[in-house]
Coordinates of C-alpha atoms in Angstrom, one line a residue:
X1 CA 10.8 25.8 -191.3
X2 CA 11.7 25.6 -187.6
X3 CA 15.0 27.0 -186.4
X4 CA 17.4 24.0 -185.2
X5 CA 18.6 26.3 -182.3
X6 CA 14.9 26.2 -181.0
X7 CA 14.7 22.4 -181.4
X8 CA 17.8 22.0 -179.3
X9 CA 16.3 23.6 -176.3
X10 CA 13.0 21.7 -176.5
X11 CA 12.0 19.3 -173.7
X12 CA 11.5 15.8 -175.0
X13 CA 8.9 13.3 -172.9
X14 CA 12.1 11.3 -172.0
X15 CA 13.8 14.2 -170.4
X16 CA 10.6 15.1 -168.4
X17 CA 10.3 11.6 -167.2
X18 CA 14.0 11.5 -166.1
X19 CA 13.5 14.8 -164.2
X20 CA 10.4 13.5 -162.6
X21 CA 12.2 10.3 -161.8
X22 CA 15.2 12.4 -160.1
X23 CA 12.8 14.4 -158.1
X24 CA 10.9 11.4 -156.9
X25 CA 14.2 9.7 -155.9
X26 CA 15.3 12.8 -154.0
X27 CA 12.0 12.9 -152.1
X28 CA 12.2 9.4 -151.3
X29 CA 15.9 9.9 -150.1
X30 CA 14.7 12.9 -148.0
X31 CA 12.0 10.9 -146.5
X32 CA 14.2 8.0 -145.6
X33 CA 16.6 10.5 -143.9
X34 CA 13.7 12.0 -142.0
X35 CA 12.5 8.7 -140.8
X36 CA 16.0 7.6 -139.8
X37 CA 16.6 10.7 -137.6
X38 CA 13.3 10.2 -136.0
X39 CA 13.9 6.6 -135.3
X40 CA 17.3 7.4 -133.8
X41 CA 15.6 10.3 -131.6
X42 CA 13.1 7.8 -130.6
X43 CA 15.6 5.2 -129.4
X44 CA 17.7 7.9 -127.6
X45 CA 14.4 9.0 -125.8
X46 CA 13.9 5.6 -124.1
X47 CA 17.2 5.9 -122.4
X48 CA 16.2 9.4 -121.2
X49 CA 13.0 7.9 -119.7
X50 CA 15.0 5.1 -118.0
X51 CA 17.4 7.7 -116.5
X52 CA 14.4 9.8 -115.3
X53 CA 13.0 6.4 -113.7
X54 CA 16.3 5.9 -112.0
X55 CA 16.5 9.3 -110.5
X56 CA 12.9 8.9 -109.2
X57 CA 14.2 5.7 -107.6
X58 CA 17.0 7.3 -105.7
X59 CA 14.6 10.0 -104.6
X60 CA 12.2 7.5 -103.2
X61 CA 15.0 6.0 -101.3
X62 CA 16.1 9.3 -99.9
X63 CA 12.5 10.3 -98.9
X64 CA 12.3 6.8 -97.1
X65 CA 15.7 6.9 -95.3
X66 CA 17.0 10.3 -94.8
X67 CA 14.6 13.1 -95.7
X68 CA 12.8 13.6 -92.4
X69 CA 16.2 14.7 -90.8
X70 CA 17.8 16.4 -93.9
X71 CA 14.3 18.4 -94.4
X72 CA 13.6 19.0 -90.7
X73 CA 13.7 22.8 -91.2
X74 CA 11.3 23.1 -94.0
X75 CA 7.8 24.0 -93.4
X76 CA 5.4 21.0 -93.8
X77 CA 1.9 21.2 -95.5
X78 CA -1.1 20.1 -93.6
X79 CA -1.3 16.8 -95.5
X80 CA 2.0 15.7 -94.1
X81 CA 0.9 15.7 -90.6
X82 CA 2.8 16.4 -87.4
X83 CA 6.4 16.8 -88.1
X84 CA 5.9 15.8 -91.8
X85 CA 5.4 12.2 -90.6
X86 CA 3.0 11.3 -93.3
X87 CA 5.5 12.6 -96.2
X88 CA 8.4 10.3 -95.0
X89 CA 9.2 6.7 -94.7
X90 CA 6.5 4.4 -96.2
X91 CA 4.0 7.1 -97.1
X92 CA 6.8 9.4 -98.6
X93 CA 7.7 6.4 -100.8
X94 CA 4.1 6.0 -101.9
X95 CA 3.8 9.7 -102.7
X96 CA 7.0 9.8 -104.9
X97 CA 5.6 6.7 -106.6
X98 CA 2.3 8.2 -107.2
X99 CA 4.0 11.3 -108.9
X100 CA 5.8 9.0 -111.1
X101 CA 2.9 6.9 -111.9
X102 CA 0.9 10.1 -112.8
X103 CA 3.7 11.4 -115.1
X104 CA 3.9 8.0 -116.9
X105 CA 0.2 7.5 -117.1
X106 CA -0.3 10.8 -118.9
X107 CA 2.6 9.8 -121.3
X108 CA 0.7 6.6 -121.9
X109 CA -2.8 8.2 -122.4
X110 CA -1.1 10.7 -124.9
X111 CA 1.0 8.1 -126.8
X112 CA -0.8 4.8 -126.8
X113 CA -2.2 5.1 -130.5
X114 CA 1.0 6.4 -132.0
X115 CA 1.6 4.2 -135.1
X116 CA 3.8 6.4 -137.6
X117 CA 6.8 8.5 -137.0
X118 CA 5.3 11.6 -138.7
X119 CA 2.5 11.7 -136.1
X120 CA 2.3 14.6 -133.4
X121 CA 2.4 11.9 -130.6
X122 CA 5.9 10.9 -132.0
X123 CA 7.3 14.3 -131.5
X124 CA 5.8 14.5 -128.0
X125 CA 7.4 11.3 -126.9
X126 CA 10.9 12.3 -128.3
X127 CA 10.9 16.1 -127.7
X128 CA 9.6 18.8 -125.5
X129 CA 11.7 17.8 -122.6
X130 CA 11.4 21.1 -121.0
X131 CA 7.6 20.8 -120.6
X132 CA 7.8 17.2 -119.7
X133 CA 10.2 18.1 -116.9
X134 CA 7.8 20.6 -115.5
X135 CA 5.0 18.0 -115.8
X136 CA 7.0 15.6 -113.9
X137 CA 8.1 18.0 -111.2
X138 CA 4.5 19.3 -110.8
X139 CA 3.1 15.6 -110.4
X140 CA 5.9 15.0 -107.7
X141 CA 4.9 18.1 -105.8
X142 CA 1.2 17.7 -106.1
X143 CA 1.5 14.0 -104.6
X144 CA 2.7 15.7 -101.4
X145 CA -0.4 17.8 -101.1
X146 CA -2.8 14.8 -101.3
X147 CA -4.3 13.6 -97.9
X148 CA -3.0 10.6 -96.3
X149 CA -6.2 8.6 -96.7
X150 CA -5.9 8.8 -100.6
X151 CA -2.3 7.7 -100.4
X152 CA -3.0 4.6 -98.4
X153 CA -5.8 3.9 -101.0
X154 CA -3.1 4.2 -103.8
X155 CA -0.8 1.7 -101.7
X156 CA -3.5 -0.9 -101.9
X157 CA -3.9 -0.2 -105.7
X158 CA 0.0 -0.2 -106.1
X159 CA 0.0 -3.9 -104.9
X160 CA -2.2 -4.8 -107.7
X161 CA -0.3 -2.8 -110.2
X162 CA 3.1 -4.3 -109.1
X163 CA 1.6 -7.8 -109.4
X164 CA 0.7 -6.9 -113.1
X165 CA 4.2 -5.8 -113.8
X166 CA 5.4 -8.9 -112.4
X167 CA 3.3 -10.9 -114.8
X168 CA 4.3 -8.8 -117.8
X169 CA 8.1 -9.3 -116.6
X170 CA 7.6 -13.0 -116.6
X171 CA 6.2 -13.1 -119.9
X172 CA 9.0 -11.0 -121.3
X173 CA 11.8 -13.1 -119.6
X174 CA 10.3 -16.2 -121.1
X175 CA 10.0 -14.8 -124.6
X176 CA 13.6 -13.7 -124.4
X177 CA 14.7 -17.4 -123.3
X178 CA 12.7 -18.7 -126.2
X179 CA 14.5 -16.2 -128.6
X180 CA 17.9 -17.1 -127.0
X181 CA 17.1 -20.8 -127.6
X182 CA 16.0 -20.1 -131.3
X183 CA 19.2 -18.2 -131.7
X184 CA 21.7 -20.5 -130.5
X185 CA 19.8 -23.8 -131.6
X186 CA 18.3 -22.9 -135.0
X187 CA 16.1 -25.3 -136.9
X188 CA 18.7 -25.9 -139.4
X189 CA 21.2 -27.1 -136.8
X190 CA 24.8 -27.5 -137.7
X191 CA 27.3 -29.5 -135.8
X192 CA 28.9 -26.1 -134.4
X193 CA 25.6 -24.5 -133.2
X194 CA 24.5 -27.9 -131.6
X195 CA 27.9 -28.2 -129.8
X196 CA 27.6 -24.6 -128.6
X197 CA 24.1 -25.1 -127.4
X198 CA 25.2 -28.4 -125.7
X199 CA 27.9 -26.6 -123.9
X200 CA 25.7 -23.8 -122.8
X201 CA 23.0 -26.1 -121.6
X202 CA 25.6 -27.9 -119.3
X203 CA 26.8 -24.6 -118.1
X204 CA 23.2 -23.5 -117.0
X205 CA 22.5 -26.7 -115.4
X206 CA 25.6 -26.9 -113.4
X207 CA 25.2 -23.5 -112.3
X208 CA 21.5 -24.4 -111.2
X209 CA 22.7 -27.4 -109.4
X210 CA 25.5 -25.4 -107.6
X211 CA 22.7 -22.9 -106.5
X212 CA 20.6 -25.5 -105.4
X213 CA 23.6 -27.1 -103.1
X214 CA 24.4 -23.5 -101.8
X215 CA 21.0 -22.9 -100.8
X216 CA 20.7 -26.2 -98.9
X217 CA 24.0 -25.4 -97.2
X218 CA 23.2 -22.0 -96.0
X219 CA 19.5 -21.8 -95.7
X220 CA 18.4 -25.4 -94.9
X221 CA 21.2 -26.6 -92.7
X222 CA 19.1 -28.0 -90.1
X223 CA 15.9 -29.9 -90.1
X224 CA 14.1 -27.0 -88.2
X225 CA 14.1 -25.1 -91.5
X226 CA 11.1 -26.8 -92.9
X227 CA 10.1 -24.0 -94.9
X228 CA 13.3 -23.3 -96.7
X229 CA 13.5 -27.1 -97.3
X230 CA 10.2 -27.0 -98.7
X231 CA 11.0 -24.1 -101.0
X232 CA 14.3 -25.6 -102.2
X233 CA 13.0 -29.2 -102.8
X234 CA 9.9 -27.7 -104.7
X235 CA 12.5 -25.8 -106.9
X236 CA 14.3 -29.1 -107.6
X237 CA 11.1 -30.9 -108.6
X238 CA 10.2 -27.9 -110.9
X239 CA 13.6 -28.3 -112.5
X240 CA 13.3 -32.0 -113.2
X241 CA 9.7 -31.6 -114.6
X242 CA 10.9 -28.8 -116.9
X243 CA 13.7 -31.0 -118.2
X244 CA 11.7 -34.0 -118.6
X245 CA 9.1 -32.0 -120.5
X246 CA 11.6 -30.4 -122.7
X247 CA 13.0 -33.8 -123.9
X248 CA 9.7 -35.4 -124.3
X249 CA 9.3 -36.8 -127.8
X250 CA 6.3 -34.6 -128.5
X251 CA 8.0 -31.6 -127.3
X252 CA 11.5 -31.9 -128.2
X253 CA 12.7 -28.4 -127.3
X254 CA 16.2 -29.6 -126.2
X255 CA 17.9 -28.8 -122.9
X256 CA 19.0 -25.1 -123.7
X257 CA 15.8 -23.3 -123.0
X258 CA 15.2 -25.5 -119.9
X259 CA 18.6 -25.0 -118.7
X260 CA 18.2 -21.1 -118.8
X261 CA 14.9 -21.4 -117.2
X262 CA 16.4 -23.5 -114.5
X263 CA 18.8 -21.0 -113.6
X264 CA 16.3 -18.3 -113.5
X265 CA 14.0 -20.3 -111.3
X266 CA 16.9 -21.0 -108.9
X267 CA 17.6 -17.4 -108.8
X268 CA 14.0 -16.5 -107.9
X269 CA 14.2 -19.2 -105.2
X270 CA 17.3 -17.7 -103.8
X271 CA 15.9 -14.2 -103.9
X272 CA 12.9 -15.1 -102.1
X273 CA 14.6 -16.9 -99.3
X274 CA 17.1 -13.9 -98.8
X275 CA 14.0 -11.7 -98.5
X276 CA 13.2 -13.5 -95.1
X277 CA 13.6 -11.4 -92.1
X278 CA 17.0 -11.3 -90.5
X279 CA 15.6 -12.6 -87.2
X280 CA 14.8 -16.0 -88.5
X281 CA 17.1 -18.7 -87.6
X282 CA 17.3 -20.1 -91.1
X283 CA 18.4 -17.0 -92.9
X284 CA 22.3 -16.9 -93.2
X285 CA 22.2 -13.3 -94.4
X286 CA 22.1 -11.3 -91.2
X287 CA 21.2 -7.5 -91.6
X288 CA 22.7 -5.4 -88.7
X289 CA 21.8 -1.9 -88.0
X290 CA 24.8 -0.1 -89.6
X291 CA 25.3 -0.1 -93.5
X292 CA 28.4 -1.6 -94.6
X293 CA 29.9 -1.7 -98.2
X294 CA 28.2 -5.0 -99.1
X295 CA 25.0 -3.7 -98.0
X296 CA 25.2 -0.5 -99.8
X297 CA 26.4 -2.1 -103.0
X298 CA 23.5 -4.8 -102.9
X299 CA 21.1 -2.0 -102.4
X300 CA 22.4 0.0 -105.5
X301 CA 22.7 -3.3 -107.5
X302 CA 18.9 -3.9 -106.5
X303 CA 17.9 -0.3 -107.6
X304 CA 19.7 -1.0 -111.1
X305 CA 17.9 -4.3 -111.4
X306 CA 14.5 -2.5 -110.8
X307 CA 15.3 0.0 -113.6
X308 CA 16.6 -2.7 -116.0
X309 CA 13.7 -4.8 -115.5
X310 CA 11.3 -2.0 -116.1
X311 CA 13.3 -0.8 -119.2
X312 CA 13.7 -4.3 -120.8
X313 CA 10.1 -5.1 -120.4
X314 CA 8.8 -1.7 -121.7
X315 CA 10.8 -1.9 -124.9
X316 CA 9.5 -5.8 -125.4
X317 CA 6.0 -5.0 -126.8
X318 CA 6.7 -7.7 -129.3
X319 CA 6.2 -10.5 -126.8
X320 CA 2.6 -9.3 -126.2
X321 CA 1.2 -9.2 -129.7
X322 CA -1.1 -11.6 -130.9
X323 CA 0.2 -11.4 -134.5
X324 CA 3.8 -11.2 -134.8
X325 CA 4.3 -11.8 -138.5
X326 CA 3.1 -8.2 -139.5
X327 CA 5.6 -6.4 -141.6
X328 CA 7.0 -3.1 -140.6
X329 CA 7.0 -0.1 -142.8
X330 CA 9.8 2.5 -143.0
X331 CA 7.8 5.0 -141.3
X332 CA 6.6 2.7 -138.3
X333 CA 7.7 3.6 -134.8
X334 CA 10.6 1.3 -133.6
X335 CA 8.7 0.4 -130.5
X336 CA 5.3 0.7 -128.8
X337 CA 5.3 4.2 -127.1
X338 CA 2.2 3.5 -125.4
X339 CA 3.1 0.1 -124.0
X340 CA 6.5 1.4 -123.0
X341 CA 5.0 4.2 -120.7
X342 CA 2.4 1.7 -119.4
X343 CA 5.2 -0.5 -118.2
X344 CA 6.9 2.3 -116.6
X345 CA 3.7 3.5 -114.8
X346 CA 3.2 -0.2 -113.4
X347 CA 7.1 0.0 -112.6
X348 CA 6.4 3.1 -110.5
X349 CA 3.9 0.9 -108.3
X350 CA 6.5 -2.0 -108.3
X351 CA 9.5 0.1 -107.0
X352 CA 7.1 1.3 -104.3
X353 CA 6.3 -2.2 -103.0
X354 CA 10.0 -3.2 -103.1
X355 CA 11.0 0.0 -101.0
X356 CA 8.3 -0.8 -98.4
X357 CA 8.6 -4.6 -98.6
X358 CA 5.0 -4.9 -99.7
X359 CA 4.0 -3.8 -96.2
X360 CA 2.0 -0.6 -95.8
X361 CA 2.1 -0.6 -92.0
X362 CA 5.7 -0.6 -91.1
X363 CA 8.6 1.2 -92.5
X364 CA 11.6 -0.7 -93.9
X365 CA 15.0 -0.6 -92.5
X366 CA 17.6 1.7 -93.9
X367 CA 19.6 0.4 -96.8
X368 CA 17.2 -2.5 -97.0
X369 CA 14.9 -3.5 -100.1
X370 CA 12.2 -6.0 -100.4
X371 CA 12.7 -7.7 -97.1
X372 CA 10.0 -9.5 -95.1
X373 CA 7.6 -12.5 -95.2
X374 CA 5.5 -10.8 -97.6
X375 CA 8.2 -10.1 -100.0
X376 CA 9.5 -13.8 -99.5
X377 CA 6.0 -15.1 -100.6
X378 CA 5.5 -12.8 -103.4
X379 CA 8.8 -14.1 -104.9
X380 CA 8.0 -17.7 -104.3
X381 CA 4.6 -17.3 -106.0
X382 CA 6.3 -15.5 -108.8
X383 CA 8.7 -18.5 -109.2
X384 CA 5.9 -21.0 -109.3
X385 CA 4.0 -18.8 -111.7
X386 CA 7.0 -18.5 -113.9
X387 CA 7.6 -22.3 -114.2
X388 CA 3.8 -22.6 -114.8
X389 CA 4.0 -20.2 -117.8
X390 CA 7.1 -21.9 -119.2
X391 CA 5.6 -25.4 -118.9
X392 CA 2.5 -24.2 -120.7
X393 CA 4.4 -22.8 -123.6
X394 CA 6.0 -26.2 -123.8
X395 CA 2.8 -28.1 -124.1
X396 CA 0.6 -25.5 -125.7
X397 CA 1.5 -26.4 -129.3
X398 CA 0.6 -30.0 -128.5
X399 CA -2.7 -29.1 -126.8
X400 CA -3.8 -26.8 -129.7
X401 CA -3.0 -29.2 -132.5
X402 CA -6.2 -30.0 -134.3
X403 CA -7.2 -33.6 -134.1
X404 CA -7.3 -35.3 -137.4
X405 CA -10.0 -37.9 -137.6
X406 CA -9.5 -40.8 -140.1
X407 CA -12.5 -40.8 -142.4
X408 CA -13.8 -44.2 -143.5
X409 CA -12.8 -45.3 -147.0
X410 CA -15.7 -45.5 -149.3
X411 CA -16.8 -49.1 -150.5
X412 CA -16.7 -50.3 -154.1
X413 CA -20.6 -50.1 -154.2
X414 CA -20.4 -46.5 -153.1
X415 CA -18.0 -45.5 -155.5
X416 CA -20.0 -47.2 -158.5
X417 CA -23.2 -45.3 -157.4
X418 CA -21.2 -42.0 -157.3
X419 CA -20.0 -42.6 -160.9
X420 CA -23.5 -43.5 -162.0
X421 CA -24.6 -40.3 -160.6
X422 CA -22.2 -38.3 -162.5
X423 CA -22.7 -40.2 -165.8
X424 CA -26.5 -40.3 -165.4
X425 CA -27.7 -37.2 -163.9

């Protein structure tokens, strides 16, 4: 006969299952907490990379405008040429850009296949800042030991990379406009959302019309400004085409997305005209030799815009996925690390082209950025390309719709014959 005291300490199957369940719950909670911390660390890391990119932009500006006087007493390496002339101004910007490009290219190659938070590449992306700082400084210093010929070759390659960056940025902006339109004007439209969307559409279109009027007044005041008149008039034509296509019965996208896109198109046209050289008669924005507070403020805003454009495009990998309906697991990375660093490496080429105004032969003026006829035409082509992408997104669903051909109805004789074949095989 068993002792009842012994039976009271025996573990039943139910107790064992409960203990295993508690242990499983604790393990799941521990993993969830780990994934939560890793995601937050990853999200904070992208702001660190953005800050690094901003500092590099400021270094490129200092190298272009003031480094030759400030560093006159420093000994120069042979690759910098006489009095360091090959390491300042345009070539200095390209060297800084090359160092930045090498750093982010290494980060891209080492993180492009990262998928899960527990992978080693995730820790490399979010940690080891001391080693990455050493890597960045080494890349920057090494770029000043490269001969001038290779720096000029990199400048030609940077033009292509900057063009690719502009294309990625356009796709990202248009996808954001589409998301904005869907957020303000959902499919199950209520009266409140429709009213709000209508108000915002009106605001954007009024802003676009005012921008057009201001450009005509300041940059196309006389008939001699034929090029500016052409740019502005073509912008008006693009706005009308986008509005008509958005309201077409087969498209039916409303006025909100086209209104936002219209404002963006007008901004690109204004930015292109302002990039014209100051010695042109039709440029109301004159640039004198000294830097006043408006010039300095505009310059700093332009640098901030470069960094924000690179950052926002880098974290927007969703816009470039072929399949956007993939469900995410808890241990998935919050954004594509490889794409993020790839965009920043292309952004290094982009800011180099802006600082040298897309011209590798002549140095830009102090406190100027993206000024010259090359810059003007790059922005104008960018405007046309943006309008073409947006119009294609409007008509693409119609073009891709499968054509349904009406099949002829079977005659009575054919139906009787099919019935006979079934009953009498």
